[in-house]
PDB file of C-alpha atoms in Angstrom:
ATOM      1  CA  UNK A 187      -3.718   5.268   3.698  1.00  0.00           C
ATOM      2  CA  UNK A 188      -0.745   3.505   4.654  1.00  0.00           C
ATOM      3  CA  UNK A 189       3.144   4.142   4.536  1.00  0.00           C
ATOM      4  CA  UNK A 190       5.710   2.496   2.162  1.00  0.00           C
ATOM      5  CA  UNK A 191       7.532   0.254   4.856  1.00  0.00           C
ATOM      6  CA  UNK A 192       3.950  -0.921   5.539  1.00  0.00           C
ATOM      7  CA  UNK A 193       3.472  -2.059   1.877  1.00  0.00           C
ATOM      8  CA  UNK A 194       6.814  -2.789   1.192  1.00  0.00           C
ATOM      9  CA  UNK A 195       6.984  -5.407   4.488  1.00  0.00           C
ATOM     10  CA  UNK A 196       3.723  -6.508   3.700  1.00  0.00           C
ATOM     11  CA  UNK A 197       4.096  -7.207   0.207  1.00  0.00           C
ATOM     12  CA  UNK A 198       1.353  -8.219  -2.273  1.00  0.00           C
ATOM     13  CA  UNK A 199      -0.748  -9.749   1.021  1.00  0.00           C
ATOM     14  CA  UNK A 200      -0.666  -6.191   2.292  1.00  0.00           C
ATOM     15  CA  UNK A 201      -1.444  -4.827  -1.511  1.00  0.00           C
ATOM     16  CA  UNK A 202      -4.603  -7.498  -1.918  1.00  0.00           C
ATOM     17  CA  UNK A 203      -5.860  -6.561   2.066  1.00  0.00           C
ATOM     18  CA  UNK A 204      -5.921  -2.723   1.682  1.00  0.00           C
ATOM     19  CA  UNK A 205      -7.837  -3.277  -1.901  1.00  0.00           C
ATOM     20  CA  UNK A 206     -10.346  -5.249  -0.865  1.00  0.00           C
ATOM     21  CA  UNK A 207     -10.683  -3.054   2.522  1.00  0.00           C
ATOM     22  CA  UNK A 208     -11.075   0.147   0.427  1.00  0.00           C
ATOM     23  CA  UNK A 209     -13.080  -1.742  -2.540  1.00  0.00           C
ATOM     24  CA  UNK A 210     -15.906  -2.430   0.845  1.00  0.00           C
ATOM     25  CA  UNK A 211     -15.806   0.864   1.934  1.00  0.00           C
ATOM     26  CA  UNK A 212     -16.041   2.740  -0.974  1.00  0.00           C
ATOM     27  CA  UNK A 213     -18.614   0.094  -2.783  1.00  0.00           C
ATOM     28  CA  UNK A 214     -20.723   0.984   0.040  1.00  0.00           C
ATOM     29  CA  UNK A 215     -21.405   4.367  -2.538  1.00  0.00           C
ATOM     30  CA  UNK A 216     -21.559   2.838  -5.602  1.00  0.00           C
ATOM     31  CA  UNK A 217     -20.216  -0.219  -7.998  1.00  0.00           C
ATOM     32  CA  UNK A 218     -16.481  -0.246  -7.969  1.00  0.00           C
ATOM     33  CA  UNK A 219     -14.873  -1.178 -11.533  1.00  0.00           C
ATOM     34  CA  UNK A 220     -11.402  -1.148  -9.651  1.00  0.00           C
ATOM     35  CA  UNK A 221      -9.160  -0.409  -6.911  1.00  0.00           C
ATOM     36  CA  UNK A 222      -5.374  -0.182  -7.467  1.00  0.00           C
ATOM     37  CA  UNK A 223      -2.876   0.280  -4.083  1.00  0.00           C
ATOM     38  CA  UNK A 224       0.410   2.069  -5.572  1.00  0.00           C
ATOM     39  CA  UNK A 225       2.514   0.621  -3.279  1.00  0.00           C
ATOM     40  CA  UNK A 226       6.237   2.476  -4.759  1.00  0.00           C
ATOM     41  CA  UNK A 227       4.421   5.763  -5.029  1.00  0.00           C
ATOM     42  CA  UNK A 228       5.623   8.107  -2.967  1.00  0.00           C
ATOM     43  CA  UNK A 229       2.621   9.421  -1.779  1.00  0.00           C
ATOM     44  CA  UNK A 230       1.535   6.153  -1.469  1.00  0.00           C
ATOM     45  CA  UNK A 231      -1.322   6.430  -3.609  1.00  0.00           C
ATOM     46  CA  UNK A 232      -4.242   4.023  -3.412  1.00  0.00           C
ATOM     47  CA  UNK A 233      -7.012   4.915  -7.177  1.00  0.00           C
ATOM     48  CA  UNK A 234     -10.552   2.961  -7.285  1.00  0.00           C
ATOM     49  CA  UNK A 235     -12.284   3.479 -10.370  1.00  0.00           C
ATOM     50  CA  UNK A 236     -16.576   3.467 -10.261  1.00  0.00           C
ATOM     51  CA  UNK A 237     -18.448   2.672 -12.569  1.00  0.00           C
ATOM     52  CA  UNK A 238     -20.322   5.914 -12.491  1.00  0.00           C
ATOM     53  CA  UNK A 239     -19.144  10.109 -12.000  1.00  0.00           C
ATOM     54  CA  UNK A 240     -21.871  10.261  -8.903  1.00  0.00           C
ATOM     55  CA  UNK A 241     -19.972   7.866  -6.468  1.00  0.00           C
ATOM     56  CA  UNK A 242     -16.863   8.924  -7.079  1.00  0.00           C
ATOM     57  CA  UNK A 243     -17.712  12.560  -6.227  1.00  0.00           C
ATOM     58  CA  UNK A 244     -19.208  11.203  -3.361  1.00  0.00           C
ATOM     59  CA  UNK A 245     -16.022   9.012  -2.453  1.00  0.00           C
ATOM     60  CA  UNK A 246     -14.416  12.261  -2.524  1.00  0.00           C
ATOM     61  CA  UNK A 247     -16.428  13.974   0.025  1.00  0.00           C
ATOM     62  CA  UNK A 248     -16.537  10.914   2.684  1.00  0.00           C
ATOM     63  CA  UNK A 249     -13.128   9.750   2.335  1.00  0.00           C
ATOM     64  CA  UNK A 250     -10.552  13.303   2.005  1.00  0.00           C
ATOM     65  CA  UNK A 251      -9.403  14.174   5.495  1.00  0.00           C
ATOM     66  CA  UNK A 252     -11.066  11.130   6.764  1.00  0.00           C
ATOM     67  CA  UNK A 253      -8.333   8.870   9.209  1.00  0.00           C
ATOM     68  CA  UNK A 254      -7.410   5.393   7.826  1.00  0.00           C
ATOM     69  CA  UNK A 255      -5.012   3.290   9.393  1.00  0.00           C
ATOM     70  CA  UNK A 256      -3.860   6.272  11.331  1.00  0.00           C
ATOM     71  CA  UNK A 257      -3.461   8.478   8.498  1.00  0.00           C
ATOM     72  CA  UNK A 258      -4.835  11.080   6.955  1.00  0.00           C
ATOM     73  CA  UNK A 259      -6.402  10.893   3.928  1.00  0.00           C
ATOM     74  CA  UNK A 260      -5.962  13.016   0.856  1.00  0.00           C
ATOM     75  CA  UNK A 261      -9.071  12.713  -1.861  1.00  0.00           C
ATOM     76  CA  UNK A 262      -9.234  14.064  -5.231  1.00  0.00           C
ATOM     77  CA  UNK A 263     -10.806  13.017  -8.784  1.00  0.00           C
ATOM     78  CA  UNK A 264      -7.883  12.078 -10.982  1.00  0.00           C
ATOM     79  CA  UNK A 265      -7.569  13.724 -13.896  1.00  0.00           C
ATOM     80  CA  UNK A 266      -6.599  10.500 -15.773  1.00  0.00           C
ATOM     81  CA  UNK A 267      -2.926  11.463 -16.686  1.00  0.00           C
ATOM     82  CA  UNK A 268      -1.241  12.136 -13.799  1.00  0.00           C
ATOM     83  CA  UNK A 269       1.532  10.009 -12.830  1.00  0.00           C
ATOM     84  CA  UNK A 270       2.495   8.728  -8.973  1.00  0.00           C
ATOM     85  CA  UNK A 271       6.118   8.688  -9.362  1.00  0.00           C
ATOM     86  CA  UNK A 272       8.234   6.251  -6.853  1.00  0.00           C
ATOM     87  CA  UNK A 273       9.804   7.104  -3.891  1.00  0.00           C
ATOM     88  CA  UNK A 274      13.064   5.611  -5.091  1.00  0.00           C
ATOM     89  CA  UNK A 275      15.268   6.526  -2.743  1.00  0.00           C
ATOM     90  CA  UNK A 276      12.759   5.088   0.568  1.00  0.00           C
ATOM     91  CA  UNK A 277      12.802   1.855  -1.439  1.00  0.00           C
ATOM     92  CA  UNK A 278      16.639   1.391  -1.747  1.00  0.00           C
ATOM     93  CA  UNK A 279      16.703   1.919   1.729  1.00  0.00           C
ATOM     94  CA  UNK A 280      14.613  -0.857   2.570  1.00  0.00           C
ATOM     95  CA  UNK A 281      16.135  -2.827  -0.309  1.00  0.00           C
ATOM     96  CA  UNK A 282      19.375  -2.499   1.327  1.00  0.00           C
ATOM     97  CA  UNK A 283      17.944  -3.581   5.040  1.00  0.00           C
ATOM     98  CA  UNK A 284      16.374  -6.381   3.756  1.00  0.00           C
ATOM     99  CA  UNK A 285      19.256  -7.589   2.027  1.00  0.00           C
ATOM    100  CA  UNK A 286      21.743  -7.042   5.295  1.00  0.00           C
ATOM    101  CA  UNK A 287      18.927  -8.883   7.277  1.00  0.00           C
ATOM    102  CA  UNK A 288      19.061 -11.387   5.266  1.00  0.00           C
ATOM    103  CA  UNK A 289      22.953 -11.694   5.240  1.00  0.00           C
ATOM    104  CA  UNK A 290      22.961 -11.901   9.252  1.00  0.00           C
ATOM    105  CA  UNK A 291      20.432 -14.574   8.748  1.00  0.00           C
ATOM    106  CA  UNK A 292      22.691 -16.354   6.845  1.00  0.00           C
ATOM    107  CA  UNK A 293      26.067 -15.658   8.959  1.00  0.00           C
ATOM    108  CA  UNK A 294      23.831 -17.107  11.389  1.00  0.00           C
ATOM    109  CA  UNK A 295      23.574 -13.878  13.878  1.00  0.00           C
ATOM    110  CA  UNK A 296      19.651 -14.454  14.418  1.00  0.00           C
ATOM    111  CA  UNK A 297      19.756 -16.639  17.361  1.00  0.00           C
ATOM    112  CA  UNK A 298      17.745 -19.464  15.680  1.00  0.00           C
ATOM    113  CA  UNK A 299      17.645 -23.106  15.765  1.00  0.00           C
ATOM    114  CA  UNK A 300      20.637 -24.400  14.648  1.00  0.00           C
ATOM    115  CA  UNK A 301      20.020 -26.377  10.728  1.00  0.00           C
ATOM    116  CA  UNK A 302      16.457 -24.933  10.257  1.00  0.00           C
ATOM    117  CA  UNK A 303      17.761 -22.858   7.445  1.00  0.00           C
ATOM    118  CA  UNK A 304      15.237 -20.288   8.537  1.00  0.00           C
ATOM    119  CA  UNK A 305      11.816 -22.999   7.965  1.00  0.00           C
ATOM    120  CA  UNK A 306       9.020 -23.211  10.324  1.00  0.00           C
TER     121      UNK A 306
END
């Protein structure tokens, strides 16, 4: 449902905007107790919770191979256990990017107004 530069560029606006965007669409089969965007997982992993069994199988059927955002999507009842582990190695990557943008910014090799220290 979406990649990991997606969330991790996005950040928590991104995290809020794809839960409430999959909290519509799936509450459109039943009442949703809770949706939870993974956004380190590396299969980035996106879990909503119903309040009943019945929806949730439903959920399953709609959503699994269904496109979102240009990908496709992968739909299965958790089994309650299972862990998402973190694509750590993706996210030290764009750890390290971020940080080395952020260094030109402050060597000044962004072509900005001079003295705006970055503010808009």
């Amino acid at each position: 449902m979406f990649g990991l530069e997606e969330a991790y560029d996005g950040g928590e606006a991104f995290v809020k905007e794809l839960e409430e965007d999959v909290g519509a669409e799936c509450g459109k089969l039943g009442a949703v107790k809770k949706v939870r965007v993974h956004p380190k997982s590396a299969d980035c992993v996106v879990t909503v919770a119903f309040e009943n069994v019945d929806p949730a199988h439903e959920c399953v059927e709609l959503m699994h191979g269904r496109y979102f955002g240009g990908r496709r999507v992968h739909a299965s009842i958790w089994n309650g256990y299972e862990l998402f582990p973190q694509n750590t190695e993706l996210i030290e990557q764009l750890e390290a990017k971020r940080l080395d943008d952020f260094g030109r910014h402050l060597d000044g090799d962004e072509g900005g107004d001079e003295g705006d220290a970055g503010f808009k």
